[in-house]
CSV table of C-alpha atoms in Angstrom, one decimal:
chain,number,residue,atom,x,y,z
M,380,MET,CA,0.0,0.0,0.0
M,381,GLY,CA,1.3,3.4,-0.9
M,382,THR,CA,1.3,6.8,0.8
M,383,LYS,CA,2.3,10.2,-0.3
M,384,ASN,CA,5.8,9.7,1.2
M,385,SER,CA,6.2,6.1,0.1
M,386,PRO,CA,4.4,5.2,-3.2
M,387,GLY,CA,3.3,1.6,-3.5
M,388,ALA,CA,3.7,-1.0,-6.3
M,389,PHE,CA,0.4,0.2,-7.8
M,390,ASP,CA,1.0,3.9,-7.4
M,391,CYS,CA,-1.5,5.7,-9.6
M,392,TYR,CA,0.7,8.7,-10.1
M,393,GLY,CA,3.7,6.6,-11.3
M,394,ASN,CA,1.5,4.4,-13.5
M,395,ALA,CA,-0.6,7.1,-15.1
M,396,GLU,CA,-0.2,7.8,-18.7
M,397,PRO,CA,0.6,11.4,-19.7
M,398,ASP,CA,-2.5,13.6,-19.2
M,399,GLU,CA,-4.6,10.5,-18.0
M,400,PRO,CA,-7.5,11.6,-15.8
M,401,MET,CA,-7.4,10.1,-12.2
M,402,PHE,CA,-9.4,10.4,-9.0
M,403,VAL,CA,-7.7,10.1,-5.6
M,404,LEU,CA,-9.4,9.2,-2.4
M,405,LEU,CA,-7.9,10.2,0.9
M,406,ALA,CA,-8.4,8.5,4.3
M,407,ARG,CA,-9.9,11.7,5.7
M,408,ASP,CA,-13.0,11.1,3.4
M,409,PRO,CA,-15.4,9.0,5.4
M,410,ALA,CA,-16.7,7.3,2.2
M,411,ALA,CA,-13.2,6.3,1.0
M,412,PRO,CA,-12.8,2.9,2.7
M,413,GLU,CA,-16.2,1.8,1.4
M,414,ILE,CA,-15.5,3.0,-2.1
M,415,VAL,CA,-12.1,1.2,-2.2
M,416,GLU,CA,-13.7,-2.0,-1.0
M,417,SER,CA,-16.4,-1.7,-3.7
M,418,TRP,CA,-13.7,-1.2,-6.3
M,419,ALA,CA,-11.9,-4.3,-5.1
M,420,ASN,CA,-15.1,-6.4,-5.3
M,421,ARG,CA,-15.8,-5.2,-8.8
M,422,ARG,CA,-12.2,-5.9,-9.9
M,423,LEU,CA,-12.5,-9.4,-8.5
M,424,ALA,CA,-15.8,-9.9,-10.5
M,425,LEU,CA,-13.9,-8.8,-13.7
M,426,ILE,CA,-11.2,-11.3,-13.0
M,427,ASN,CA,-13.8,-14.0,-12.5
M,428,GLU,CA,-15.5,-13.0,-15.8
M,429,GLY,CA,-12.1,-13.3,-17.6
M,430,LYS,CA,-12.0,-9.6,-18.3
M,431,LYS,CA,-9.0,-8.9,-16.1
M,432,PRO,CA,-5.9,-11.1,-15.5
M,433,GLU,CA,-5.5,-13.2,-12.4
M,434,SER,CA,-2.4,-11.2,-11.6
M,435,ASP,CA,-4.7,-8.3,-10.7
M,436,LYS,CA,-5.5,-10.1,-7.4
M,437,ALA,CA,-2.4,-8.5,-6.0
M,438,MET,CA,-4.1,-5.1,-6.5
M,439,ILE,CA,-7.2,-6.3,-4.8
M,440,THR,CA,-5.2,-7.4,-1.8
M,441,GLU,CA,-3.5,-4.0,-1.6
M,442,ALA,CA,-6.8,-2.2,-2.1
M,443,ARG,CA,-8.3,-4.1,0.8
M,444,GLN,CA,-5.3,-3.4,3.0
M,445,CYS,CA,-5.6,0.3,2.0
M,446,ALA,CA,-9.3,0.4,3.0
M,447,GLU,CA,-8.4,-1.0,6.4
M,448,ALA,CA,-5.5,1.4,6.8
M,449,MET,CA,-7.9,4.2,6.0
M,450,ARG,CA,-10.3,3.1,8.7
M,451,VAL,CA,-7.4,2.9,11.2
M,452,TRP,CA,-6.1,6.3,10.2
M,453,ARG,CA,-9.6,7.8,10.6
M,454,LYS,CA,-10.1,6.3,14.0
M,455,THR,CA,-6.7,7.6,15.1
M,456,ASN,CA,-6.9,11.0,13.5
M,457,ARG,CA,-10.6,11.9,13.1
M,458,THR,CA,-12.2,10.8,16.4
């Protein structure tokens, strides 16, 4: 999982194509963990449908870890 100071293996900034639109969610957004979990569930469905490669499961694992880290961060920093 990446942070601003320590980008992860699936860093959207590093992987983005020139001028590619992106949307970033921060842990301070109360909806963020739920949205990340939803993305992970949808990505898994795409893998199961054969529309995305099995290797994307590593991204799903990282996304779920990120969602949990967001929850922990919010509990610690936004009580």
